[in-house]
CSV table of C-alpha atoms and ligand atoms in Angstrom, one decimal:
chain,number,residue,atom,x,y,z
A,1,MET,CA,-22.0,-11.0,-11.7
A,2,PRO,CA,-19.0,-9.1,-11.3
A,3,ARG,CA,-15.5,-10.5,-10.8
A,4,ILE,CA,-14.6,-10.3,-7.3
A,5,LEU,CA,-11.0,-9.3,-6.8
A,6,ASP,CA,-9.9,-11.7,-3.6
A,7,GLY,CA,-6.9,-9.8,-2.2
A,8,LYS,CA,-6.8,-12.4,0.4
A,9,LYS,CA,-6.1,-15.2,-2.0
A,10,ILE,CA,-3.9,-13.2,-4.4
A,11,ALA,CA,-1.8,-11.8,-1.3
A,12,GLN,CA,-1.3,-15.3,0.0
A,13,ASN,CA,-0.1,-16.6,-3.4
A,14,LEU,CA,2.3,-13.7,-3.3
A,15,LYS,CA,3.3,-14.6,0.4
A,16,ASP,CA,4.0,-18.3,-0.3
A,17,GLN,CA,6.3,-17.3,-3.5
A,18,LEU,CA,8.3,-15.1,-1.3
A,19,LYS,CA,8.5,-17.7,1.5
A,20,ILE,CA,10.2,-20.1,-1.1
A,21,GLU,CA,12.4,-17.4,-2.5
A,22,ILE,CA,13.6,-16.5,1.3
A,23,GLU,CA,14.2,-20.1,1.9
A,24,ASN,CA,16.5,-20.3,-1.2
A,25,ILE,CA,18.0,-16.9,-0.3
A,26,LYS,CA,18.8,-18.7,3.3
A,27,ILE,CA,20.6,-21.5,1.7
A,28,LYS,CA,22.5,-19.6,-0.9
A,29,SER,CA,23.4,-16.7,1.5
A,30,ASN,CA,23.0,-17.9,5.1
A,31,ARG,CA,21.1,-14.6,5.7
A,32,VAL,CA,17.4,-13.8,5.6
A,33,PRO,CA,16.0,-10.4,4.7
A,34,GLY,CA,15.4,-7.9,7.7
A,35,LEU,CA,12.6,-5.4,8.4
A,36,ALA,CA,12.5,-2.8,11.2
A,37,VAL,CA,8.8,-1.4,11.8
A,38,ILE,CA,8.6,1.7,13.8
A,39,GLN,CA,5.3,2.8,15.5
A,40,VAL,CA,5.3,6.2,17.4
A,41,GLY,CA,2.4,6.5,20.0
A,42,ASN,CA,-0.9,4.3,20.0
A,43,VAL,CA,-3.2,5.3,17.2
A,44,ALA,CA,-5.3,2.2,17.2
A,45,ALA,CA,-5.5,1.7,13.5
A,46,SER,CA,-1.7,1.9,13.5
A,47,SER,CA,-1.4,-0.7,15.9
A,48,VAL,CA,-3.7,-3.2,14.1
A,49,TYR,CA,-1.7,-2.4,10.8
A,50,VAL,CA,1.5,-2.8,12.4
A,51,LYS,CA,0.7,-6.0,14.1
A,52,ALA,CA,-0.7,-7.5,10.7
A,53,LYS,CA,2.5,-6.4,9.2
A,54,THR,CA,4.9,-8.0,11.5
A,55,LYS,CA,2.8,-11.4,11.5
A,56,ALA,CA,2.9,-11.7,7.8
A,57,ALA,CA,6.7,-10.7,7.5
A,58,LYS,CA,7.5,-13.6,10.2
A,59,GLU,CA,5.4,-15.9,8.2
A,60,VAL,CA,7.5,-15.7,5.1
A,61,GLY,CA,10.5,-15.9,6.9
A,62,ILE,CA,11.6,-12.1,7.3
A,63,ASP,CA,13.4,-11.1,10.5
A,64,VAL,CA,11.4,-8.3,12.2
A,65,ILE,CA,12.5,-5.9,14.7
A,66,ASP,CA,9.8,-3.8,16.1
A,67,HIS,CA,10.1,-0.5,17.8
A,68,HIS,CA,7.3,0.9,19.4
A,69,LEU,CA,8.1,4.3,20.7
A,70,VAL,CA,6.1,6.6,22.9
A,71,GLU,CA,3.9,9.5,21.6
A,72,SER,CA,6.2,12.0,23.1
A,73,VAL,CA,9.4,10.9,21.5
A,74,ASN,CA,12.2,13.6,20.7
A,75,GLN,CA,12.2,13.9,16.8
A,76,ASP,CA,16.0,13.8,16.9
A,77,ASP,CA,15.8,10.5,19.0
A,78,LEU,CA,13.5,8.9,16.4
A,79,ILE,CA,16.1,10.2,13.7
A,80,ASN,CA,18.9,8.5,15.8
A,81,LEU,CA,17.1,5.3,15.6
A,82,ILE,CA,16.6,5.3,11.9
A,83,ASN,CA,20.3,6.3,11.5
A,84,GLN,CA,21.3,3.3,13.4
A,85,LEU,CA,18.8,1.0,11.2
A,86,ASN,CA,20.3,2.6,8.2
A,87,ASN,CA,23.8,1.3,9.3
A,88,ASN,CA,22.7,-1.9,10.3
A,89,ASP,CA,23.4,-4.7,7.7
A,90,ASP,CA,20.8,-7.1,9.1
A,91,VAL,CA,18.0,-4.3,8.4
A,92,ASN,CA,17.1,-4.2,4.7
A,93,GLY,CA,13.7,-2.6,5.1
A,94,ILE,CA,12.6,0.2,7.2
A,95,LEU,CA,8.9,1.3,7.7
A,96,VAL,CA,7.7,4.0,9.9
A,97,GLN,CA,3.9,3.7,10.3
A,98,LEU,CA,2.2,6.7,9.5
A,99,PRO,CA,0.5,9.2,10.8
A,100,LEU,CA,3.2,10.3,13.1
A,101,PRO,CA,2.5,12.7,16.1
A,102,LYS,CA,1.7,16.4,15.3
A,103,THR,CA,5.0,17.3,17.2
A,104,ILE,CA,7.3,15.4,14.6
A,105,ASN,CA,7.9,16.6,11.1
A,106,GLU,CA,6.9,13.6,9.0
A,107,GLU,CA,8.9,14.8,5.8
A,108,VAL,CA,12.2,15.2,7.9
A,109,VAL,CA,11.8,11.7,9.3
A,110,LEU,CA,10.9,10.0,5.9
A,111,ASN,CA,14.1,11.9,4.3
A,112,SER,CA,16.1,10.2,6.9
A,113,ILE,CA,15.4,6.7,5.8
A,114,ALA,CA,18.3,5.2,3.7
A,115,PRO,CA,16.6,5.3,0.1
A,116,GLU,CA,17.6,1.7,-0.7
A,117,LYS,CA,15.8,0.4,2.7
A,118,ASP,CA,12.7,2.6,2.1
A,119,ALA,CA,10.3,-0.6,2.0
A,120,ASP,CA,7.4,2.0,1.9
A,121,GLY,CA,8.9,3.9,-1.2
A,122,PHE,CA,8.2,7.3,0.7
A,123,HIS,CA,11.6,8.8,0.3
A,124,PRO,CA,11.6,11.7,-2.1
A,125,LEU,CA,14.1,9.8,-4.1
A,126,ASN,CA,11.9,6.9,-4.7
A,127,VAL,CA,9.0,9.0,-5.5
A,128,GLY,CA,11.1,10.7,-8.2
A,129,LYS,CA,12.4,7.4,-9.4
A,130,LEU,CA,8.7,6.1,-9.8
A,131,SER,CA,7.7,9.0,-11.8
A,132,ILE,CA,10.7,8.8,-14.3
A,133,SER,CA,11.6,4.9,-14.2
A,134,GLN,CA,10.9,2.4,-16.8
A,135,LYS,CA,7.9,0.0,-16.6
A,136,ASN,CA,9.5,-2.9,-14.8
A,137,ASP,CA,12.4,-1.7,-12.9
A,138,GLU,CA,13.1,-4.2,-10.1
A,139,SER,CA,14.7,-2.0,-7.9
A,140,LEU,CA,12.0,0.3,-7.6
A,141,MET,CA,10.6,0.8,-4.1
A,142,ILE,CA,7.0,1.2,-5.0
A,143,PRO,CA,4.5,2.5,-2.3
A,144,CYS,CA,2.9,-0.8,-1.0
A,145,THR,CA,-1.0,0.3,-1.2
A,146,PRO,CA,-1.0,1.5,-4.8
A,147,TYR,CA,1.3,-1.4,-5.9
A,148,GLY,CA,-1.3,-3.8,-4.3
A,149,CYS,CA,-3.9,-2.1,-6.3
A,150,LEU,CA,-1.8,-2.6,-9.5
A,151,LEU,CA,-1.2,-6.3,-8.9
A,152,LEU,CA,-5.1,-6.7,-8.2
A,153,LEU,CA,-5.7,-5.1,-11.8
A,154,ARG,CA,-3.0,-7.4,-13.3
A,155,GLU,CA,-5.0,-10.4,-12.3
A,156,LEU,CA,-7.9,-9.6,-14.5
A,157,ASN,CA,-5.4,-10.2,-17.5
A,158,ILE,CA,-6.6,-7.2,-19.7
A,159,ASN,CA,-4.7,-4.7,-21.4
A,160,LEU,CA,-4.7,-1.6,-19.4
A,161,ALA,CA,-3.1,0.5,-22.2
A,162,GLY,CA,-5.6,3.4,-23.2
A,163,LYS,CA,-8.0,2.7,-20.3
A,164,ASN,CA,-9.4,5.8,-18.9
A,165,ALA,CA,-8.3,5.4,-15.2
A,166,VAL,CA,-9.6,7.8,-12.4
A,167,VAL,CA,-8.1,8.0,-9.0
A,168,ILE,CA,-10.2,9.6,-6.2
A,169,GLY,CA,-7.7,11.1,-3.7
A,170,ARG,CA,-4.3,12.7,-4.0
A,171,SER,CA,-2.5,11.5,-1.0
A,172,ASN,CA,1.4,11.0,-0.9
A,173,ILE,CA,0.6,7.3,0.4
A,174,VAL,CA,-2.0,6.3,-2.4
A,175,GLY,CA,-3.4,8.9,-4.7
A,176,LYS,CA,-0.2,10.3,-6.1
A,177,PRO,CA,1.8,7.1,-6.4
A,178,MET,CA,-1.4,5.2,-7.9
A,179,ALA,CA,-1.6,7.7,-10.7
A,180,GLN,CA,2.2,7.5,-11.5
A,181,LEU,CA,1.7,3.4,-11.9
A,182,LEU,CA,-1.5,3.7,-13.9
A,183,LEU,CA,0.6,6.3,-16.2
A,184,LYS,CA,3.2,3.7,-16.7
A,185,GLU,CA,0.6,1.1,-17.7
A,186,SER,CA,-0.2,3.7,-20.2
A,187,CYS,CA,-3.7,4.4,-18.9
A,188,THR,CA,-5.1,7.7,-19.5
A,189,VAL,CA,-5.2,9.0,-15.9
A,190,THR,CA,-7.0,11.7,-14.0
A,191,THR,CA,-6.9,12.6,-10.2
A,192,VAL,CA,-9.9,13.9,-8.5
A,193,HIS,CA,-10.1,15.2,-5.0
A,194,SER,CA,-12.1,17.3,-2.5
A,195,LYS,CA,-12.0,20.4,-4.5
A,196,THR,CA,-12.7,18.8,-7.9
A,197,ILE,CA,-16.0,20.3,-10.0
A,198,ASN,CA,-18.2,17.6,-11.2
A,199,ILE,CA,-16.3,14.8,-9.5
A,200,GLU,CA,-19.2,12.4,-10.0
A,201,SER,CA,-19.4,13.0,-13.8
A,202,ILE,CA,-15.7,12.4,-14.0
A,203,CYS,CA,-15.9,9.3,-12.2
A,204,LYS,CA,-18.5,7.9,-14.2
A,205,LYS,CA,-16.2,8.1,-17.4
A,206,ALA,CA,-13.8,5.9,-15.8
A,207,ASP,CA,-12.7,2.5,-17.2
A,208,ILE,CA,-11.0,1.8,-13.8
A,209,LEU,CA,-12.0,3.7,-11.0
A,210,ILE,CA,-9.6,3.9,-7.7
A,211,ALA,CA,-11.5,5.1,-4.6
A,212,ALA,CA,-8.9,6.5,-1.8
A,213,ILE,CA,-10.8,8.8,-0.1
A,214,GLY,CA,-11.4,7.7,3.5
A,215,LYS,CA,-15.1,8.2,3.4
A,216,PRO,CA,-17.2,5.4,4.0
A,217,GLU,CA,-19.5,4.0,1.2
A,218,PHE,CA,-19.3,7.4,-0.4
A,219,VAL,CA,-19.1,6.3,-4.2
A,220,ASN,CA,-22.6,4.8,-5.1
A,221,LYS,CA,-23.9,3.3,-8.1
A,222,ASP,CA,-24.4,7.0,-9.9
A,223,TRP,CA,-20.7,7.5,-10.0
A,224,VAL,CA,-19.7,4.3,-11.7
A,225,LYS,CA,-20.1,3.2,-15.4
A,226,GLU,CA,-21.4,0.2,-16.5
A,227,GLY,CA,-18.8,-2.4,-16.8
A,228,ALA,CA,-16.2,-0.3,-14.9
A,229,ILE,CA,-13.5,-2.1,-12.7
A,230,ILE,CA,-13.5,-0.8,-9.3
A,231,ILE,CA,-10.5,-0.9,-6.9
A,232,ASP,CA,-11.7,0.2,-3.2
A,233,VAL,CA,-8.7,1.3,-1.1
A,234,GLY,CA,-10.7,2.8,2.0
A,235,ILE,CA,-10.8,0.8,5.3
A,236,ASN,CA,-13.4,2.7,7.6
A,237,ARG,CA,-15.0,1.5,10.6
A,238,ILE,CA,-18.8,2.2,11.1
A,239,LYS,CA,-21.1,1.6,13.9
A,240,ILE,CA,-23.9,-0.8,13.2
A,241,ASN,CA,-25.5,-0.4,16.7
A,242,GLU,CA,-24.2,0.5,20.3
A,243,GLU,CA,-22.1,-2.6,20.5
A,244,LYS,CA,-21.3,-3.4,17.0
A,245,SER,CA,-19.1,-2.0,14.2
A,246,LYS,CA,-18.1,-3.3,10.8
A,247,LEU,CA,-15.4,-2.3,8.0
A,248,VAL,CA,-16.7,-0.8,4.8
A,249,GLY,CA,-14.7,0.8,2.0
A,250,ASP,CA,-15.1,4.0,0.0
A,251,VAL,CA,-17.5,2.3,-2.3
A,252,LEU,CA,-21.1,1.3,-1.5
A,253,PHE,CA,-20.5,-2.2,-2.4
A,254,SER,CA,-24.1,-3.6,-2.4
A,255,GLU,CA,-25.1,-1.0,-4.8
A,256,VAL,CA,-22.2,-0.8,-7.1
A,257,GLU,CA,-21.4,-4.6,-7.4
A,258,HIS,CA,-24.6,-5.0,-10.0
A,259,LYS,CA,-23.4,-2.4,-12.3
A,260,VAL,CA,-19.4,-3.3,-12.6
A,261,SER,CA,-17.2,-5.9,-14.3
A,262,ALA,CA,-14.8,-6.2,-11.3
A,263,ILE,CA,-14.8,-5.0,-7.6
A,264,SER,CA,-12.4,-5.5,-5.0
A,265,PRO,CA,-14.2,-6.1,-1.3
A,266,VAL,CA,-13.3,-4.4,1.9
A,267,PRO,CA,-12.1,-6.1,4.0
A,268,GLY,CA,-10.2,-8.9,2.0
A,269,GLY,CA,-9.3,-6.7,-1.1
A,270,VAL,CA,-6.6,-4.1,-1.1
A,271,GLY,CA,-5.7,-4.5,2.6
A,272,PRO,CA,-3.9,-7.8,2.4
A,273,MET,CA,-2.1,-6.6,-0.9
A,274,THR,CA,-0.6,-3.9,0.8
A,275,ILE,CA,1.0,-6.2,3.4
A,276,ALA,CA,2.1,-8.5,0.8
A,277,CYS,CA,3.8,-5.6,-1.3
A,278,LEU,CA,5.8,-4.6,1.9
A,279,LEU,CA,7.3,-8.1,2.1
A,280,ARG,CA,8.2,-8.0,-1.5
A,281,ASN,CA,9.9,-4.5,-1.3
A,282,THR,CA,11.8,-5.7,1.6
A,283,THR,CA,12.8,-8.8,-0.2
A,284,ALA,CA,13.7,-6.7,-3.2
A,285,ALA,CA,15.8,-4.4,-0.9
A,286,PHE,CA,17.8,-7.6,0.4
A,287,LYS,CA,18.1,-8.9,-3.1
A,288,LEU,CA,19.6,-5.9,-4.4
A,289,LYS,CA,22.4,-5.4,-1.6
A,290,PHE,CA,23.4,-9.2,-1.3
A,291,ILE,CA,22.1,-11.2,-4.3
A,292,ASP,CA,22.1,-9.1,-7.5
B,301,GUN,N1,-0.5,4.5,7.1
B,301,GUN,C1,-1.3,4.3,6.1
B,301,GUN,N2,-0.9,3.5,5.3
B,301,GUN,C2,0.6,3.3,5.3
B,301,GUN,C3,1.5,2.8,4.6
B,301,GUN,O1,1.2,2.2,3.4
B,301,GUN,N3,2.9,2.7,5.2
B,301,GUN,C4,2.9,3.6,6.3
B,301,GUN,N4,4.3,3.2,6.8
B,301,GUN,N5,2.2,4.1,7.1
B,301,GUN,C5,0.7,4.1,6.5
């Protein structure tokens, strides 16, 4: 039987630790970390994620300011809001939920977030730092989903160095930073994507396979090596019948689980870890400003 990487439990442990840390911070400094969450428009999945992030932040004692803007908001108005938050000492982390409406230039918006408040690690300065920094740099704002994947891998207590890691997907949010993190762990890293030739045979050589494609149950047993470790980043809602739907990952769990040594489930794998890492980044940003 494979080890099931219980993201819900591991994330809860991380949140419990953060809660204690924030209580101590409050005693010492009479302040608590603050997180500003900005959502533009009403993409259903974004609303679910924003709600979950806000709830989790409050649970650990982070002050949350929610800004829900209409879809038609002007880009300059959005940037003005971000500038105000950049200059507000009560705000230590700023998160702009993606995707943004097509009328808004995502790159310009992400660039306007102060790098030291960039709780998502999407600002170019943080992207660059991730690629050149030393392994355990506390000041790094690491993108939350790949960071969560790395923490799941660390739970296995195995030496990652030299392992053949394959990342499926090359997004700025997951695939690219994930590859950087694995490289930092001294894995041999390959990134594959929609244009890769022989994608299946490359994945089959992976000791560690990270699936972040966004296609429901795409990776089946023929893609995975016996004994591999699988991290499933996908969160896809599929219809079971006219009334019912369910969440599945990018990996066909029921088939793959019999072949692998460890696998993260969906739901309850990477998702909760992403949220816990956001809270970690916000707390780290606070500590860098007020404690360290
Ligand atoms: N959209 C999908 N994943 C993410 C994420 O990790 N952060 C933000 N801000 N938006 C997202």
